[in-house]
Short mmCIF file of C-alpha atoms in Angstrom, two decimals:
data_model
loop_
_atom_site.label_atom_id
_atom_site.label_comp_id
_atom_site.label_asym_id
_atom_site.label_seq_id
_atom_site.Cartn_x
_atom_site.Cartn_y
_atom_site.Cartn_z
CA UNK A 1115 -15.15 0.52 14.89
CA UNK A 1116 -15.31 4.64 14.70
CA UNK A 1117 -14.14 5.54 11.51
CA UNK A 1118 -15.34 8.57 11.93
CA UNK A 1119 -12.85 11.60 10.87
CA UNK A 1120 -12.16 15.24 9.84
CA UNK A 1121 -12.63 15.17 6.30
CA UNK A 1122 -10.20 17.67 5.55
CA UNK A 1123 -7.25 15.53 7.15
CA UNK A 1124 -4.56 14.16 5.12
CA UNK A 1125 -4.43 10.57 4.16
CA UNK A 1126 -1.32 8.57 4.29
CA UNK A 1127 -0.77 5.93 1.55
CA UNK A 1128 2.03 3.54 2.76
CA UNK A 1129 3.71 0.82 -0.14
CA UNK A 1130 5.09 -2.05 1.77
CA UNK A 1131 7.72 -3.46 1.04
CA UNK A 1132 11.77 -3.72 1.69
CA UNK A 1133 14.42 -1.51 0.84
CA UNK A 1134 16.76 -1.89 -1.34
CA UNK A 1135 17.78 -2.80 -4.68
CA UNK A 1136 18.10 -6.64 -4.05
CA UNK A 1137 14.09 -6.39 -3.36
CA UNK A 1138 12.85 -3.88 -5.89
CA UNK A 1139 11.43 -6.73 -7.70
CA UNK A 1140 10.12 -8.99 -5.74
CA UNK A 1141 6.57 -10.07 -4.96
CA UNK A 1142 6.76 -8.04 -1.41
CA UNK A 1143 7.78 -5.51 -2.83
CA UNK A 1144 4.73 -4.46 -5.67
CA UNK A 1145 3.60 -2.10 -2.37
CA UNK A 1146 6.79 0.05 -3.36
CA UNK A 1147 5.54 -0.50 -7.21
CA UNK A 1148 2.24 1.63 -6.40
CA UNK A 1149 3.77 4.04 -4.26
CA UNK A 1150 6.54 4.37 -7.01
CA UNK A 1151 3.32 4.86 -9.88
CA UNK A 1152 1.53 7.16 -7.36
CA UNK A 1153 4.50 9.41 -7.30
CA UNK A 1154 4.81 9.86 -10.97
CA UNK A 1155 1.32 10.84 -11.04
CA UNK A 1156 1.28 13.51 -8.04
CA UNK A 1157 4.89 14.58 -9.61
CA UNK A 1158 6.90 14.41 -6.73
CA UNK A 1159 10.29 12.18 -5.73
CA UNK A 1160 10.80 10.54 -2.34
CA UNK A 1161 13.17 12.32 -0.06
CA UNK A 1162 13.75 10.90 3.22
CA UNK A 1163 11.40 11.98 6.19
CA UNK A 1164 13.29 13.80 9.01
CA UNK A 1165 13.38 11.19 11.76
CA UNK A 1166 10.84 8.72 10.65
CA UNK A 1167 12.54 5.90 9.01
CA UNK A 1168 10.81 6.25 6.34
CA UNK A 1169 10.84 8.02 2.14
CA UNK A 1170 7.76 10.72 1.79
CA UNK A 1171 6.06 13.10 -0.93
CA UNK A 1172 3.73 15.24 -0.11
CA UNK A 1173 1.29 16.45 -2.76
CA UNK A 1174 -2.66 16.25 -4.10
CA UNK A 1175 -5.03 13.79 -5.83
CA UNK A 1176 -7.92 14.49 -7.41
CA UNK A 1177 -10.10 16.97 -9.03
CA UNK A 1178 -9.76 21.00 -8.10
CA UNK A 1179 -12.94 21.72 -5.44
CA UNK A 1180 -13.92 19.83 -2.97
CA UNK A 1181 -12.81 16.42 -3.86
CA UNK A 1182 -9.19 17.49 -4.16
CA UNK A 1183 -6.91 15.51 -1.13
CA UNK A 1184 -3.94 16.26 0.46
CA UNK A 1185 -2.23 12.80 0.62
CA UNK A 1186 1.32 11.95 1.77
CA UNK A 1187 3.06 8.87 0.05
CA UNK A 1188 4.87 7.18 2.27
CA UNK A 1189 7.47 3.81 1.81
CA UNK A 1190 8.73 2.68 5.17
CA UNK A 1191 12.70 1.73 4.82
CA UNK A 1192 12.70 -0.17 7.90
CA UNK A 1193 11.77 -4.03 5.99
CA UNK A 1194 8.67 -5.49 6.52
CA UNK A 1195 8.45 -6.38 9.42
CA UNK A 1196 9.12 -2.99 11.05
CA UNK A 1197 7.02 -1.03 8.88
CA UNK A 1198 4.59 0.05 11.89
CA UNK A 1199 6.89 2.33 13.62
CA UNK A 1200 7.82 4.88 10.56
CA UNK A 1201 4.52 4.52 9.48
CA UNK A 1202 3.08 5.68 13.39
CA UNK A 1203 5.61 8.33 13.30
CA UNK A 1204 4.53 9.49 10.12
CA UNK A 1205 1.34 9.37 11.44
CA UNK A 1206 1.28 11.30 14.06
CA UNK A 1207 3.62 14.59 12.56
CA UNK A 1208 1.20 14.59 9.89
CA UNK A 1209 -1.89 14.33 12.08
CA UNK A 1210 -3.56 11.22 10.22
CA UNK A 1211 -6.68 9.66 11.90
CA UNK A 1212 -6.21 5.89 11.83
CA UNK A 1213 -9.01 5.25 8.90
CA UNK A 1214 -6.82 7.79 6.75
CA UNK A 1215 -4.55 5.16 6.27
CA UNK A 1216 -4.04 3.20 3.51
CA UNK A 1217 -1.70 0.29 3.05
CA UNK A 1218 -0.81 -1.13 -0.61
CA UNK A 1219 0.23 -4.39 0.10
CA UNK A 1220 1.24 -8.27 -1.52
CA UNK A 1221 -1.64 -10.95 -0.61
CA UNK A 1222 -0.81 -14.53 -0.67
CA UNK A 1223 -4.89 -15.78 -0.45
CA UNK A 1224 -5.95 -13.96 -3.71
CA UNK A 1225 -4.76 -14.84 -7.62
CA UNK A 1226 -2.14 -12.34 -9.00
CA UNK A 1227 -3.31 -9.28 -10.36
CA UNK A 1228 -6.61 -9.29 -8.48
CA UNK A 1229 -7.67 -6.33 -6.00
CA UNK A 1230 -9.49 -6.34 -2.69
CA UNK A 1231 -9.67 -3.35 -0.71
CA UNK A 1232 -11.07 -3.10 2.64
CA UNK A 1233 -11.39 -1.41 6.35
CA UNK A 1234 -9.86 -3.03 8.96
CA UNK A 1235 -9.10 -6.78 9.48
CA UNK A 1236 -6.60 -9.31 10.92
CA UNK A 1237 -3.20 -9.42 8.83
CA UNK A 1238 -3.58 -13.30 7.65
CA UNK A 1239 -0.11 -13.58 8.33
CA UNK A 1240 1.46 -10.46 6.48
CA UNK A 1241 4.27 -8.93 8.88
CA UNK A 1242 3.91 -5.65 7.64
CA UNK A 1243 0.21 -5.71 8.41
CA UNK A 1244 1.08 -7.42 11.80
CA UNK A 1245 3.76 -3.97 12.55
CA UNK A 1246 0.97 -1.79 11.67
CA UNK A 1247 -1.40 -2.98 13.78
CA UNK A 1248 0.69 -3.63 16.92
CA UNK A 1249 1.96 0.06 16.47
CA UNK A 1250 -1.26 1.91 16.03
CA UNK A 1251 -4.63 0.07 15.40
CA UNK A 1252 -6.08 -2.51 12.68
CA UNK A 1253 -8.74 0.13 11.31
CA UNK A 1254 -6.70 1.42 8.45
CA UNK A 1255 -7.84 0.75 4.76
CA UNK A 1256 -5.96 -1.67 3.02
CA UNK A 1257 -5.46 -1.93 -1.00
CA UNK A 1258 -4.34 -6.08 -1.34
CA UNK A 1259 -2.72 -6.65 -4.30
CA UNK A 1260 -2.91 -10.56 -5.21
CA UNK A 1261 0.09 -12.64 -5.92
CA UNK A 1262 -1.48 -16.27 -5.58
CA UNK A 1263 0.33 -18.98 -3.45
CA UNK A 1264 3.68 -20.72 -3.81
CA UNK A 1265 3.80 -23.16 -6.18
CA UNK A 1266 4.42 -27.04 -5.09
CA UNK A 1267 6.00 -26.70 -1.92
CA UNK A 1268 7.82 -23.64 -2.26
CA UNK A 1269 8.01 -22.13 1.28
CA UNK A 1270 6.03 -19.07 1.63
CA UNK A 1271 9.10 -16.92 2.45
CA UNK A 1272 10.79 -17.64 -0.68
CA UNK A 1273 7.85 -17.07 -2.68
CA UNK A 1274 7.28 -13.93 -2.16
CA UNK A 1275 11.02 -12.45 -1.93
CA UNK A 1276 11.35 -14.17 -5.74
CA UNK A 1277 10.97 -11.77 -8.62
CA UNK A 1278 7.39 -11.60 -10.49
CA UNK A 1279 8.24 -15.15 -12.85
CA UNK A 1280 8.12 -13.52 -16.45
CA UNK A 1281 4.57 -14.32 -17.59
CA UNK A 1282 3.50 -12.11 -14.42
CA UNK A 1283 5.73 -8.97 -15.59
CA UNK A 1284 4.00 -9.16 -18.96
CA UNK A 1285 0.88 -7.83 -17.05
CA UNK A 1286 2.30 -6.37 -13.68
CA UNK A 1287 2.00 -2.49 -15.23
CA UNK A 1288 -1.19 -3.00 -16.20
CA UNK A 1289 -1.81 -4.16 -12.55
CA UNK A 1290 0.11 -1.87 -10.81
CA UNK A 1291 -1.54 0.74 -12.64
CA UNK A 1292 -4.97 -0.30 -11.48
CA UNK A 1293 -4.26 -1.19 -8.28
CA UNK A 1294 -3.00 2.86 -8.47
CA UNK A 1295 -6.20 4.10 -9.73
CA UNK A 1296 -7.68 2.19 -7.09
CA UNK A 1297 -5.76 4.31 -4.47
CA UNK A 1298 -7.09 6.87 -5.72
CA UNK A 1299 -10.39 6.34 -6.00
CA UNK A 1300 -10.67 5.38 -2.50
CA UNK A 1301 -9.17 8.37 -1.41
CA UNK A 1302 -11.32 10.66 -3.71
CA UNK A 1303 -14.76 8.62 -3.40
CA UNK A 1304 -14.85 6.35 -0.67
CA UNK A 1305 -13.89 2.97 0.04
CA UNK A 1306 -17.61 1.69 -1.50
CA UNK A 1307 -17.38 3.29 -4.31
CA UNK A 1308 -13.73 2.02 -4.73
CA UNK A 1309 -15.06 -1.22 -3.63
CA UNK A 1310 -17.98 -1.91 -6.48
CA UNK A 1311 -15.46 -0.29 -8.89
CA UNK A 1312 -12.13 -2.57 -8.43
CA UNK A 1313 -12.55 -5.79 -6.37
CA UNK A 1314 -12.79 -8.96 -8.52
#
């Protein structure tokens, strides 16, 4: 896989998730809850992105000098399922190489609250992930949040369009906030570095 890239080149963080205010809180959605964190940090709001279908910021991460990034945050309002084609779009008018990409997604296979972040891979079923890949390439970075699987025989599907249960939310900001800092030391480091720092 050439990951190779210009390392002045933007990076595009994408939150999956769906829009709207009947998801905000669900499981699928904690993509949209880092994206949402990441914009209070870079002080920005999310305006809708000319003809991508798609909500964007534009700003910087990380120290003045050298290590300073131009990123654009990026929450596809297409669902999940659709997310490849704004975030392709948005790829291509910003001029992001494929490895510049990170997504901020739910994972099913790892226990809530838990990080793994990684280059490239199948999508173990995600449909976001699945979009992505069918629209540009699998070797993007990818920042998987844990959420643990259904409980008894809960369909998948339902499981993660339900709300965090209440025990979760006592620790989902302290989660989210991680799984931010994670971002952001990917983007600013390197995905080792982000890596020995944040997986569990």
């Amino acid at each position: 896989m050439d990951v190779t890239t210009d390392a002045a080149a933007p990076w595009l963080i994408v939150g999956l998730g769906n829009p709207g205010p009947e998801y905000a809180g669900n499981r699928h959605n904690v993509g949209f809850m880092v994206a949402d964190l990441l914009a209070d940090r870079v002080g920005g709001r999310f305006k809708r992105a000319g003809k991508a279908q798609a909500q964007v910021i534009e700003g910087r991460i990380g120290p003045p000098g050298p290590l300073n990034r131009r990123v654009i945050l990026a929450k596809p309002m297409s669902y999940m399922n659709l997310s490849g084609g704004p975030v392709n779009a948005l790829r291509d008018f910003y001029k992001v190489p494929v490895a510049h990409v990170v997504a901020i997604h739910d994972e099913l296979d790892i226990d809530y609250g838990t990080l793994r972040l990684k280059l490239g891979g199948g999508d173990n079923g995600h449909n976001g992930l699945k979009s992505m890949t069918k629209a540009f390439s699998a070797d993007y970075h990818r920042v998987r949040f844990g959420i643990g699987r259904p409980p008894g025989r809960m369909p998948v599907a339902d499981f993660v369009l339900k709300d965090f249960s209440s025990a979760e939310r006592k620790e989902l900001d302290y989660f989210v906030d991680r799984a931010a800092d994670a971002v952001e030391c990917l983007v600013i480091e390197g995905l080792e570095r982000a890596q020995g720092t944040y997986n569990s």
